[in-house]
PDB file of N, CA and C in Angstrom:
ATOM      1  N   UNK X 252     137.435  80.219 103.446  1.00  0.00           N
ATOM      2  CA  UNK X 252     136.557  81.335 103.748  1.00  0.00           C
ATOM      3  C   UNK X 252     136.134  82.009 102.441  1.00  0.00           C
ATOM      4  N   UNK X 253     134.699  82.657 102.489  1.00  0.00           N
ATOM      5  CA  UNK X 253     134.434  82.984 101.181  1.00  0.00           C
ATOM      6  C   UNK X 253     133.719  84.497 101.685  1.00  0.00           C
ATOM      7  N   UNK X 254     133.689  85.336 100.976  1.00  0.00           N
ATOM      8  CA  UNK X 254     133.258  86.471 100.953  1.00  0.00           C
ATOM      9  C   UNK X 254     131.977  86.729 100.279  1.00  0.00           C
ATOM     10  N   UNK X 255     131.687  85.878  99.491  1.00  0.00           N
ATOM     11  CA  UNK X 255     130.466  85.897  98.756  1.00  0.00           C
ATOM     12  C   UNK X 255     129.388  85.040  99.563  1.00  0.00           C
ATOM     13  N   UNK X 256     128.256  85.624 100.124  1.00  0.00           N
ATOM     14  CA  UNK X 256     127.219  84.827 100.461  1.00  0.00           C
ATOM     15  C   UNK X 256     126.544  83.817  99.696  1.00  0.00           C
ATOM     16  N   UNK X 257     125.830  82.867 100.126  1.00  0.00           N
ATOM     17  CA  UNK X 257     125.176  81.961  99.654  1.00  0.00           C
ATOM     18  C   UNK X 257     124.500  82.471  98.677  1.00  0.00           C
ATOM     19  N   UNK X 258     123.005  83.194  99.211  1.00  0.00           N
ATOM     20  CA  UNK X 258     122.327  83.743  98.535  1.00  0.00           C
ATOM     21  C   UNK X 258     122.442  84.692  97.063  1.00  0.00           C
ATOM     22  N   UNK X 259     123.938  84.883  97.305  1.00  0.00           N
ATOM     23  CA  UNK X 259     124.580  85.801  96.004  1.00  0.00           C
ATOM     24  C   UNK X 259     124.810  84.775  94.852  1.00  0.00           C
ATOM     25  N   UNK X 260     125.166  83.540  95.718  1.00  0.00           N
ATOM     26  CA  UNK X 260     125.753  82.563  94.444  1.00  0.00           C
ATOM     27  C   UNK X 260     124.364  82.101  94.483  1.00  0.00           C
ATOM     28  N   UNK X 261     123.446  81.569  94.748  1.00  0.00           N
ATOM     29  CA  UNK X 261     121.918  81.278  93.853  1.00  0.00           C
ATOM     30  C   UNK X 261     121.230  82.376  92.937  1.00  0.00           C
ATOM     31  N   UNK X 262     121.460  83.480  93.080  1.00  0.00           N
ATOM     32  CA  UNK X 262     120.815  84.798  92.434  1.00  0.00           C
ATOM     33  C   UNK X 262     121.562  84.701  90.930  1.00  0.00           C
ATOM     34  N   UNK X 263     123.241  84.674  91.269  1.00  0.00           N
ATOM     35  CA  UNK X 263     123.854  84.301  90.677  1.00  0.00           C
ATOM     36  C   UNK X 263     123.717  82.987  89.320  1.00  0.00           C
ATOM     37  N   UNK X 264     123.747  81.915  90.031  1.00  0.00           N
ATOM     38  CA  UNK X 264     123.705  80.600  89.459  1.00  0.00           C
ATOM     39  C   UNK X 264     121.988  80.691  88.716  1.00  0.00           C
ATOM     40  N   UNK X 265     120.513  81.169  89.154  1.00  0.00           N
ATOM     41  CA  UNK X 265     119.646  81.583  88.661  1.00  0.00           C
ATOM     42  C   UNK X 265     119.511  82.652  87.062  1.00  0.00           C
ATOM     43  N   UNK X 266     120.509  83.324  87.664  1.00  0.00           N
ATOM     44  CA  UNK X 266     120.601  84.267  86.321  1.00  0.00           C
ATOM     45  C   UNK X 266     121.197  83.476  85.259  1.00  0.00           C
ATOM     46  N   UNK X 267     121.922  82.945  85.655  1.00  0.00           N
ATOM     47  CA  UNK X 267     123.125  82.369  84.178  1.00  0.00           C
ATOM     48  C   UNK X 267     122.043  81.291  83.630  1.00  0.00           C
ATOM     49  N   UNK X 268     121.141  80.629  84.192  1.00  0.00           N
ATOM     50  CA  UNK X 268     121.190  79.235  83.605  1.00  0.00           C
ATOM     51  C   UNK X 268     119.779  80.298  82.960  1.00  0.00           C
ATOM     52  N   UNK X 269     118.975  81.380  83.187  1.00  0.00           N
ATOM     53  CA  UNK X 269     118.169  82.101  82.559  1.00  0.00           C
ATOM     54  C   UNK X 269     118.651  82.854  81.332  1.00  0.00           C
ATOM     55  N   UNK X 270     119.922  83.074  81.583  1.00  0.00           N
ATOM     56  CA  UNK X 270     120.808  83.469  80.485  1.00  0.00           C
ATOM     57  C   UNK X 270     120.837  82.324  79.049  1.00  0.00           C
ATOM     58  N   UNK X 271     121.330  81.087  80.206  1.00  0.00           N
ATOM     59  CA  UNK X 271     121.640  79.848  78.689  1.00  0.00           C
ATOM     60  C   UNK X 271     120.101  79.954  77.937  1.00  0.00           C
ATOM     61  N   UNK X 272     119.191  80.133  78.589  1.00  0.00           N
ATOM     62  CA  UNK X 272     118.071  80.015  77.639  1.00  0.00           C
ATOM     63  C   UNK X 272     117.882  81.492  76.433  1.00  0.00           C
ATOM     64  N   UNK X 273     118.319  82.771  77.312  1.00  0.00           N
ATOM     65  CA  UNK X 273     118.237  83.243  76.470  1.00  0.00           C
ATOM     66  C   UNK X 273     119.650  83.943  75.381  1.00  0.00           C
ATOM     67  N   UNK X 274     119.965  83.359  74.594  1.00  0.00           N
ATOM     68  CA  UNK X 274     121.070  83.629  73.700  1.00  0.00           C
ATOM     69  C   UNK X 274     121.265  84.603  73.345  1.00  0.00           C
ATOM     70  N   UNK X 275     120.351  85.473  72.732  1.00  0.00           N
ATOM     71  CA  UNK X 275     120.923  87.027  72.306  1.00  0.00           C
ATOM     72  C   UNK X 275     120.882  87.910  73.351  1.00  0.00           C
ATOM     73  N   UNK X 276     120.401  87.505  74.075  1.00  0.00           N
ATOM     74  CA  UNK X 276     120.832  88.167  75.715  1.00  0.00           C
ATOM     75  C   UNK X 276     122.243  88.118  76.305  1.00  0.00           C
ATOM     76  N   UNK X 277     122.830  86.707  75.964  1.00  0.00           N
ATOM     77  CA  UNK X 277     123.948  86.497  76.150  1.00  0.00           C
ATOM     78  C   UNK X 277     125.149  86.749  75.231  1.00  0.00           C
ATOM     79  N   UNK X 278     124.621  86.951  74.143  1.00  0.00           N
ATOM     80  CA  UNK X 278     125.635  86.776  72.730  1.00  0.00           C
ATOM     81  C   UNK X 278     125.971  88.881  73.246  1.00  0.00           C
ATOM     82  N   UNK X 279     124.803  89.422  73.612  1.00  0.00           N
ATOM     83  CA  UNK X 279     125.247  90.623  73.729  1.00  0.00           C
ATOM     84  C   UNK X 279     125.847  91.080  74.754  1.00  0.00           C
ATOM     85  N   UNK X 280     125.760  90.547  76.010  1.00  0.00           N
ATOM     86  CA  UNK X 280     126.695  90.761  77.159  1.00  0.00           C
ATOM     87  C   UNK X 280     128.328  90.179  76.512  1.00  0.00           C
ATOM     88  N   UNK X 281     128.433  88.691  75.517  1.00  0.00           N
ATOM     89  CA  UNK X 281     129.937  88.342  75.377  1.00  0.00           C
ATOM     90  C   UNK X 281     130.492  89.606  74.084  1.00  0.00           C
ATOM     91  N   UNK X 282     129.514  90.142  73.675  1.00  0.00           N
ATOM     92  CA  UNK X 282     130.266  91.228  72.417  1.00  0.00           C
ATOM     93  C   UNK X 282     130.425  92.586  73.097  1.00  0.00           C
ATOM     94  N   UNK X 283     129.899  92.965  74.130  1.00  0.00           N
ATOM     95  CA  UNK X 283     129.994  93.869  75.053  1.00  0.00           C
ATOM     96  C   UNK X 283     131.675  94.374  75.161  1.00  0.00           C
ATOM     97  N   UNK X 284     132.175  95.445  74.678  1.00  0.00           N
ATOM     98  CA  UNK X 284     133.871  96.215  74.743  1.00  0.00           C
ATOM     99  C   UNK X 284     134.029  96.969  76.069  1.00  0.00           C
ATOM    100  N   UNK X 285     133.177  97.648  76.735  1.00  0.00           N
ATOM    101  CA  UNK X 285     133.188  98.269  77.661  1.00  0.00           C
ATOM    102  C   UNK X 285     132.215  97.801  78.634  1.00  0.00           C
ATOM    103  N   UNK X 286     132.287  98.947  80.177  1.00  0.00           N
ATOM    104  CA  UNK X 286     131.182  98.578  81.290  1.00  0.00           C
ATOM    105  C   UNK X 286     130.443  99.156  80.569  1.00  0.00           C
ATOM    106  N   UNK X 287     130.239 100.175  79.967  1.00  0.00           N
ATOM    107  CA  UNK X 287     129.187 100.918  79.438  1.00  0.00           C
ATOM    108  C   UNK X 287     127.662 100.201  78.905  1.00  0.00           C
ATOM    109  N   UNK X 288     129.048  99.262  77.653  1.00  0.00           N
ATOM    110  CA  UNK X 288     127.939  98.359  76.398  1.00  0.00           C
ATOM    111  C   UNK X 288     127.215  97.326  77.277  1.00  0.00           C
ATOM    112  N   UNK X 289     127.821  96.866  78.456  1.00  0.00           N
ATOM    113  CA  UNK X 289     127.418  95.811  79.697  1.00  0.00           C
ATOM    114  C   UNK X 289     125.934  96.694  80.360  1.00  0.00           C
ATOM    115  N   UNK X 290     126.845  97.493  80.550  1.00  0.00           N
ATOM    116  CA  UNK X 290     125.303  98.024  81.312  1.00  0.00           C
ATOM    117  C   UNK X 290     123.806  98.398  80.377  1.00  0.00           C
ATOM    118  N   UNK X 291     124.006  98.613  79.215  1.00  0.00           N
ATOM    119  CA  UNK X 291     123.092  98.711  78.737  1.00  0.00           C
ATOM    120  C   UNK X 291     122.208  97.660  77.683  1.00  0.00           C
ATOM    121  N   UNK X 292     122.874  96.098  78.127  1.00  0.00           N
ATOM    122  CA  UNK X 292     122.482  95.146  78.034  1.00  0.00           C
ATOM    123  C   UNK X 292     121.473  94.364  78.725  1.00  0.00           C
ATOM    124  N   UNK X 293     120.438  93.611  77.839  1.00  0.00           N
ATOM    125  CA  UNK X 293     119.337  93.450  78.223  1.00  0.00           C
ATOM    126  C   UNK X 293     119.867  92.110  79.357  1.00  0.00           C
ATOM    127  N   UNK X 294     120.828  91.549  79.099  1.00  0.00           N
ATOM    128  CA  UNK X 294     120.783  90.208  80.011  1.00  0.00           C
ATOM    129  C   UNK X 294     121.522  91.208  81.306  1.00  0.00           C
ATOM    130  N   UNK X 295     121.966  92.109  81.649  1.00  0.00           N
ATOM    131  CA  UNK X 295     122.300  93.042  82.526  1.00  0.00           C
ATOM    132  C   UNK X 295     121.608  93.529  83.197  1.00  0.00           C
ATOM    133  N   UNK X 296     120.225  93.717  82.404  1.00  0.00           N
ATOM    134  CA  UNK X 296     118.939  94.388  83.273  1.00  0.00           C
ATOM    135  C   UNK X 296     118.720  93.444  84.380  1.00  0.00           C
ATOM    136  N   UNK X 297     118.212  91.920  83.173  1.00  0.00           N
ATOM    137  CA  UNK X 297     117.400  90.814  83.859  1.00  0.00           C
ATOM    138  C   UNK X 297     118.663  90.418  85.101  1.00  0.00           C
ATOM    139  N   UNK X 298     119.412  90.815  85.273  1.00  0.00           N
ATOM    140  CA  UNK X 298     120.428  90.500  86.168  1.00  0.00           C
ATOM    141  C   UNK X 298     120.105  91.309  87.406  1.00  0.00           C
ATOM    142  N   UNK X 299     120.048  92.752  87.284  1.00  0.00           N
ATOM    143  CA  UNK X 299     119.854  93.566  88.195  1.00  0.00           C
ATOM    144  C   UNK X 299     118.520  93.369  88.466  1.00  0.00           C
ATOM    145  N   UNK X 300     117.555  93.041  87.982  1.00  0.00           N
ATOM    146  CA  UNK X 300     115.819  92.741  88.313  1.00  0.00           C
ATOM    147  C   UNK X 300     116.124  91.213  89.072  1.00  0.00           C
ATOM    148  N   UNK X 301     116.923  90.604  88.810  1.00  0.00           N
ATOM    149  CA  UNK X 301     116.870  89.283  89.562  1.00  0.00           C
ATOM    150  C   UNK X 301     117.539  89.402  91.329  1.00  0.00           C
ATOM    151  N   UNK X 302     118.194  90.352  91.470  1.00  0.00           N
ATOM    152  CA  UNK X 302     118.860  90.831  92.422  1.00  0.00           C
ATOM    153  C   UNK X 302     118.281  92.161  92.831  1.00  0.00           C
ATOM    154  N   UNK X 303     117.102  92.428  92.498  1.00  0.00           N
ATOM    155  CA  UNK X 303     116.177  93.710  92.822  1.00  0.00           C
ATOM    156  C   UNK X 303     117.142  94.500  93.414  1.00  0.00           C
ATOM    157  N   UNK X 304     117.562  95.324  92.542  1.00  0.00           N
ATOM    158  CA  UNK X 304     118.687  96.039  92.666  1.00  0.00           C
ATOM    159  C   UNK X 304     118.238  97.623  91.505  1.00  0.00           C
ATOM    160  N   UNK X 305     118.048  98.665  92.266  1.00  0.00           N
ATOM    161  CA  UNK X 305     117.390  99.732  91.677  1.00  0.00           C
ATOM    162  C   UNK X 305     119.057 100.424  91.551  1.00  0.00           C
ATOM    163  N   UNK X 306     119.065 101.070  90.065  1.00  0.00           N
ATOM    164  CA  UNK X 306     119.957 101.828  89.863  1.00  0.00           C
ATOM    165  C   UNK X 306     120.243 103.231  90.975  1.00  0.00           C
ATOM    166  N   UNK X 307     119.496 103.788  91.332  1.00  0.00           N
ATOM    167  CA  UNK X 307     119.313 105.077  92.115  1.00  0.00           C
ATOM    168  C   UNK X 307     119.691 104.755  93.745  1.00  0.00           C
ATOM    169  N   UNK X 308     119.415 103.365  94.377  1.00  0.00           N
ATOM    170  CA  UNK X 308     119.700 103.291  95.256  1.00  0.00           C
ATOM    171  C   UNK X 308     121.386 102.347  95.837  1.00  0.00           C
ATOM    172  N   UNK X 309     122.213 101.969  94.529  1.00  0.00           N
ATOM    173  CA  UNK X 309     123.442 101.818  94.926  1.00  0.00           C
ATOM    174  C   UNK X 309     124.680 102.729  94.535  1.00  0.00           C
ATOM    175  N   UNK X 310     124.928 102.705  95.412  1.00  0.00           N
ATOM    176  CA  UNK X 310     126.442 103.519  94.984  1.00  0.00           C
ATOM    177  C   UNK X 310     127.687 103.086  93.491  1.00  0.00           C
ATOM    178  N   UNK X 311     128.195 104.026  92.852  1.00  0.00           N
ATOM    179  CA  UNK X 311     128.345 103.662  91.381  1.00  0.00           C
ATOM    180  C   UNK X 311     129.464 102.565  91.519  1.00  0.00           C
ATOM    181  N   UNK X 312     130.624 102.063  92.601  1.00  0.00           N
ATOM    182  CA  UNK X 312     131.479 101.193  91.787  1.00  0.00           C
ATOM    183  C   UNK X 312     130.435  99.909  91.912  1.00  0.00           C
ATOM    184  N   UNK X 313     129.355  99.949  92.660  1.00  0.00           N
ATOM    185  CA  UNK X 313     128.682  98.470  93.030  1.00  0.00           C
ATOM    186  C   UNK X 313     127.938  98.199  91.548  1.00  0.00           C
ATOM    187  N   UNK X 314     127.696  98.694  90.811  1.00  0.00           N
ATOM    188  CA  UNK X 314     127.037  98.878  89.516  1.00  0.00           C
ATOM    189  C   UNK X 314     128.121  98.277  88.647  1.00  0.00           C
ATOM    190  N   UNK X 315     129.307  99.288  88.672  1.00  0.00           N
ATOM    191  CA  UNK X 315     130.521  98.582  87.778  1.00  0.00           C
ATOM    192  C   UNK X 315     130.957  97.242  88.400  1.00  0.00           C
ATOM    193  N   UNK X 316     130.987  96.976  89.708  1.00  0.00           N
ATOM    194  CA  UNK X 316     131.280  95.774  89.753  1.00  0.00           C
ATOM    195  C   UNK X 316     130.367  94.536  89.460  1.00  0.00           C
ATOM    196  N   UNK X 317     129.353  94.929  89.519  1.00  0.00           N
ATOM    197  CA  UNK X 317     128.383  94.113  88.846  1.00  0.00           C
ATOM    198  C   UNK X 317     128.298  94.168  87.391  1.00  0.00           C
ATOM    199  N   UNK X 318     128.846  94.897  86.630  1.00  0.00           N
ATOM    200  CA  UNK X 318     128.725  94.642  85.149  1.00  0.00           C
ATOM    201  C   UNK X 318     129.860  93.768  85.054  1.00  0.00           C
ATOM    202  N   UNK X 319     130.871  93.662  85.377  1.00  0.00           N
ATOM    203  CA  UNK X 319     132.006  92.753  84.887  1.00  0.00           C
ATOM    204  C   UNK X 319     131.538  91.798  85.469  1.00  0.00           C
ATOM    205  N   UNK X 320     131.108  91.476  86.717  1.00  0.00           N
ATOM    206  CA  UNK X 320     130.614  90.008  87.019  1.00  0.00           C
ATOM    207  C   UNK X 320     129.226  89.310  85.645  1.00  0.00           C
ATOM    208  N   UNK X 321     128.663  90.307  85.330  1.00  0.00           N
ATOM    209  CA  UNK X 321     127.843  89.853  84.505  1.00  0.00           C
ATOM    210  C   UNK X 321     128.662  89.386  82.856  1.00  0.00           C
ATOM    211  N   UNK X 322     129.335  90.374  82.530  1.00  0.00           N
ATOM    212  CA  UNK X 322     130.042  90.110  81.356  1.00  0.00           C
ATOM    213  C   UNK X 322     130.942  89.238  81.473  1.00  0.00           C
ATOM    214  N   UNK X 323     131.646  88.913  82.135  1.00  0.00           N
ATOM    215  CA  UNK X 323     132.768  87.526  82.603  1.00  0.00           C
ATOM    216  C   UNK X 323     131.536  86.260  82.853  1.00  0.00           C
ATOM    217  N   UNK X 324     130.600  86.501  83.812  1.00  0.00           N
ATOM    218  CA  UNK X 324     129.869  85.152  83.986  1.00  0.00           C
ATOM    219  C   UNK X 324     129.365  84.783  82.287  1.00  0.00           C
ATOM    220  N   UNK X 325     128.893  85.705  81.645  1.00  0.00           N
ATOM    221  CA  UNK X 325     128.004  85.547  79.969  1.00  0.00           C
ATOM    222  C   UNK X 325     129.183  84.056  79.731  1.00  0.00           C
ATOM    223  N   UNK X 326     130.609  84.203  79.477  1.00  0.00           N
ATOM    224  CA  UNK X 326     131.276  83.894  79.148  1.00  0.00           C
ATOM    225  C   UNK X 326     131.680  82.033  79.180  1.00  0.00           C
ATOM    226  N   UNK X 327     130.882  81.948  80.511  1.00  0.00           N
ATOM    227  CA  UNK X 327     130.893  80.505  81.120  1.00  0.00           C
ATOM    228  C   UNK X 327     129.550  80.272  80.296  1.00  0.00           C
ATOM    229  N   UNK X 328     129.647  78.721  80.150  1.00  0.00           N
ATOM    230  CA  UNK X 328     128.656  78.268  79.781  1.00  0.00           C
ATOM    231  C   UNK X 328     127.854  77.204  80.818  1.00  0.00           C
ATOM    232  N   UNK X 329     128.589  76.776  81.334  1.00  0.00           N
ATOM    233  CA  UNK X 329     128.141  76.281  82.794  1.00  0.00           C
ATOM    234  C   UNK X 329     129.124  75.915  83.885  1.00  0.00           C
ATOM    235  N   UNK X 330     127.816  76.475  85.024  1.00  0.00           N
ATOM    236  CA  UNK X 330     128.929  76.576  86.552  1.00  0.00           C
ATOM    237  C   UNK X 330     129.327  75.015  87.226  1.00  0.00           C
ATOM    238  N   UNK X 331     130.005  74.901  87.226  1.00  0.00           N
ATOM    239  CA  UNK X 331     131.149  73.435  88.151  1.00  0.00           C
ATOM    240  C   UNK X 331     131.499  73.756  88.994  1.00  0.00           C
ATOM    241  N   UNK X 332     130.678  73.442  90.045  1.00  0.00           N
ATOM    242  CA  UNK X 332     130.879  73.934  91.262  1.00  0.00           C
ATOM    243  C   UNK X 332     132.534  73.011  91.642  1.00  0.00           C
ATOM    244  N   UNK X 333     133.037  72.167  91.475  1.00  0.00           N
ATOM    245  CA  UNK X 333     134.355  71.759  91.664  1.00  0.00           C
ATOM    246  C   UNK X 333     135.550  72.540  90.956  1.00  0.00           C
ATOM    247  N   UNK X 334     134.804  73.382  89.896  1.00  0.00           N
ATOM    248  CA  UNK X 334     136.236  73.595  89.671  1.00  0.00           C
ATOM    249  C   UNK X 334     136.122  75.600  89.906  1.00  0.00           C
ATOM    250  N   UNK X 335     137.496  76.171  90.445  1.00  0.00           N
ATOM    251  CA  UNK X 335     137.656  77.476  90.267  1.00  0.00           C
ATOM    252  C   UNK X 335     136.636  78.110  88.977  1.00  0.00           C
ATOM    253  N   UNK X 336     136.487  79.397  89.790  1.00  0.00           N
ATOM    254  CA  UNK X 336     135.908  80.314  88.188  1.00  0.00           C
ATOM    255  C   UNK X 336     136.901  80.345  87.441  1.00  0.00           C
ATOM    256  N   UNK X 337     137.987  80.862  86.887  1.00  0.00           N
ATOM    257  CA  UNK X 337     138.958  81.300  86.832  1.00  0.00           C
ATOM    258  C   UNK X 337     139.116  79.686  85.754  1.00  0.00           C
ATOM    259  N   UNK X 338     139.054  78.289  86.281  1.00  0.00           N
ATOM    260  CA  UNK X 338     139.464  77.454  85.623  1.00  0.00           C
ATOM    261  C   UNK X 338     138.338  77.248  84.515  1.00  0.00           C
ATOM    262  N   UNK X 339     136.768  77.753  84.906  1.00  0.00           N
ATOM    263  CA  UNK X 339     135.701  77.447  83.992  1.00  0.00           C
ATOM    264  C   UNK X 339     135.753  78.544  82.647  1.00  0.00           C
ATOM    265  N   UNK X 340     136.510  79.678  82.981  1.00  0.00           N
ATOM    266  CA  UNK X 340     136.695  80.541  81.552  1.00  0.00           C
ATOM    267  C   UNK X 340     137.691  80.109  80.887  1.00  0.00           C
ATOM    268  N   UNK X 341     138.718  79.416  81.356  1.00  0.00           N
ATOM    269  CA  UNK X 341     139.981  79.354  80.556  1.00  0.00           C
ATOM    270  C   UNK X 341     140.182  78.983  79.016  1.00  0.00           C
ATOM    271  N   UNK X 342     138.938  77.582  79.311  1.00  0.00           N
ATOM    272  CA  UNK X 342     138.769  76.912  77.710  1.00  0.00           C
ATOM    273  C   UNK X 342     138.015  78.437  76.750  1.00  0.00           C
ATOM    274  N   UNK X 343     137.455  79.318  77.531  1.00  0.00           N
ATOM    275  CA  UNK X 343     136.815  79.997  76.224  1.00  0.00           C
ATOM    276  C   UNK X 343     136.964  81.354  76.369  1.00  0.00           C
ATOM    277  N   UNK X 344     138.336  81.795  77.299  1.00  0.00           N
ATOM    278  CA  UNK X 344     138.572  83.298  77.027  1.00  0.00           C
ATOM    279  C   UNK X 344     139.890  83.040  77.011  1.00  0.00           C
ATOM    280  N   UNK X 345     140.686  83.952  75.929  1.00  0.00           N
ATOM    281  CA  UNK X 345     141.769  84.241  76.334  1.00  0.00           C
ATOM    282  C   UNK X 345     142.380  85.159  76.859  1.00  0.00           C
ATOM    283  N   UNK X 346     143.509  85.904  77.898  1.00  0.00           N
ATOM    284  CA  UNK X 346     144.460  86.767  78.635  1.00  0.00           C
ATOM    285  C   UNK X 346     143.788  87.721  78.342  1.00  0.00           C
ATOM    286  N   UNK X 347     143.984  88.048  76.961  1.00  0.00           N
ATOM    287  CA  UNK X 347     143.683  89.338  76.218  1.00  0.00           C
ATOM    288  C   UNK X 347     142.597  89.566  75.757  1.00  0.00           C
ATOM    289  N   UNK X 348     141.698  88.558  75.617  1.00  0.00           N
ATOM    290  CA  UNK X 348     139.780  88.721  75.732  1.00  0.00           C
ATOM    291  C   UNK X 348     139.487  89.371  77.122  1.00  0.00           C
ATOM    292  N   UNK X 349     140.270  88.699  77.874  1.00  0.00           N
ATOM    293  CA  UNK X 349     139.150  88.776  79.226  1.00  0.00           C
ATOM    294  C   UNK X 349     139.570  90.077  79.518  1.00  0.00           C
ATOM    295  N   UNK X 350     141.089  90.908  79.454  1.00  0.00           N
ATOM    296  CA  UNK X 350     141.425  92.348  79.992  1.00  0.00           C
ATOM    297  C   UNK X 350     140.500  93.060  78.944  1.00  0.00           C
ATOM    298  N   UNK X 351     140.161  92.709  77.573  1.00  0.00           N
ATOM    299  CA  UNK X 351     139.217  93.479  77.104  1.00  0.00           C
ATOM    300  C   UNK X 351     137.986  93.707  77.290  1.00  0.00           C
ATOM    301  N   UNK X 352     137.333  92.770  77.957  1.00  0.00           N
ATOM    302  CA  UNK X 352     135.849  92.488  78.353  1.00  0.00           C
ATOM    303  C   UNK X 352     136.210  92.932  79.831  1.00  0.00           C
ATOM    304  N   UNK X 353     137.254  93.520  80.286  1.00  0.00           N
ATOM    305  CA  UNK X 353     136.751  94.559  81.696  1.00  0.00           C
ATOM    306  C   UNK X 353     137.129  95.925  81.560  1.00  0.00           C
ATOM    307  N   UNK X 354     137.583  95.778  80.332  1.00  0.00           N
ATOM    308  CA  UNK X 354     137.806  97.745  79.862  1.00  0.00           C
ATOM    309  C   UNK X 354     139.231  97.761  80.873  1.00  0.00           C
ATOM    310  N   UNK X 355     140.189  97.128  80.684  1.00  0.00           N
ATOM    311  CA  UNK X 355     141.458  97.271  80.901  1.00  0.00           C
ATOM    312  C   UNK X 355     142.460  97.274  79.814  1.00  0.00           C
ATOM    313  N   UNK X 356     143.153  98.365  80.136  1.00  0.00           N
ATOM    314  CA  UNK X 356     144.695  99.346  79.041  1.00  0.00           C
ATOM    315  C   UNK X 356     145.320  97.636  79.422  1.00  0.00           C
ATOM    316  N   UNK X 357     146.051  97.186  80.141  1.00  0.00           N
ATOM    317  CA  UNK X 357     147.045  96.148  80.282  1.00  0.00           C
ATOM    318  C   UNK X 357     146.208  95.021  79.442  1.00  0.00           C
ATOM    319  N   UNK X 358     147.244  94.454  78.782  1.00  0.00           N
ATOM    320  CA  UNK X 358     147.068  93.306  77.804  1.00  0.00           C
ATOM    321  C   UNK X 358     147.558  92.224  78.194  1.00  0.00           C
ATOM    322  N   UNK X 359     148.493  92.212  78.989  1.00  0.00           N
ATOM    323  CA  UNK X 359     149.379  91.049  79.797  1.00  0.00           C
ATOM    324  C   UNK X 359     150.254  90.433  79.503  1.00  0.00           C
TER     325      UNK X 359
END
């Protein structure tokens, strides 16, 4: 069972591979320290414009949860649909990258 709709994972899978094309779009979502620096990233915008998603009309954790999905996805370089997310960051984040790239105190 999955919680994520279809349509989320094409909006999804659309953005990233628009991402691989654009690099400093992406290079600035992976240098991103906080939700803050995420949100005010240009591959963050084109994320929320791809998901026509107006700042004013969602409620604020849906915003933060969408910046860490954006700053964790930057991170993949491409989606495998066979294997876990979780297994596609492993080669290129480590423990203590990834609690930093969601603005988490625990280091692990």
């Amino acid at each position: 069972m999955s919680i994520v709709k279809e349509e989320h994972k094409a909006t999804l899978r659309k953005w990233h591979e628009e991402l691989q094309e654009k690099r400093g779009e992406r290079a600035s979502l992976r240098r991103s320290t906080t939700v803050n620096d995420v949100c005010l990233t240009d591959g963050f915008r084109l994320f929320l414009k791809n998901r026509q998603i107006k700042w004013q009309d969602e409620p604020e954790w849906r915003i933060t949860a969408l910046a860490l999905i954006a700053a964790v996805s930057a991170n993949v370089k491409a989606i495998d649909e066979r294997q876990p997310f979780a297994a596609q960051l492993a080669a290129v984040m480590s423990k203590g990258r990834f609690y930093s790239s969601v603005g988490s105190k625990n280091t692990g």
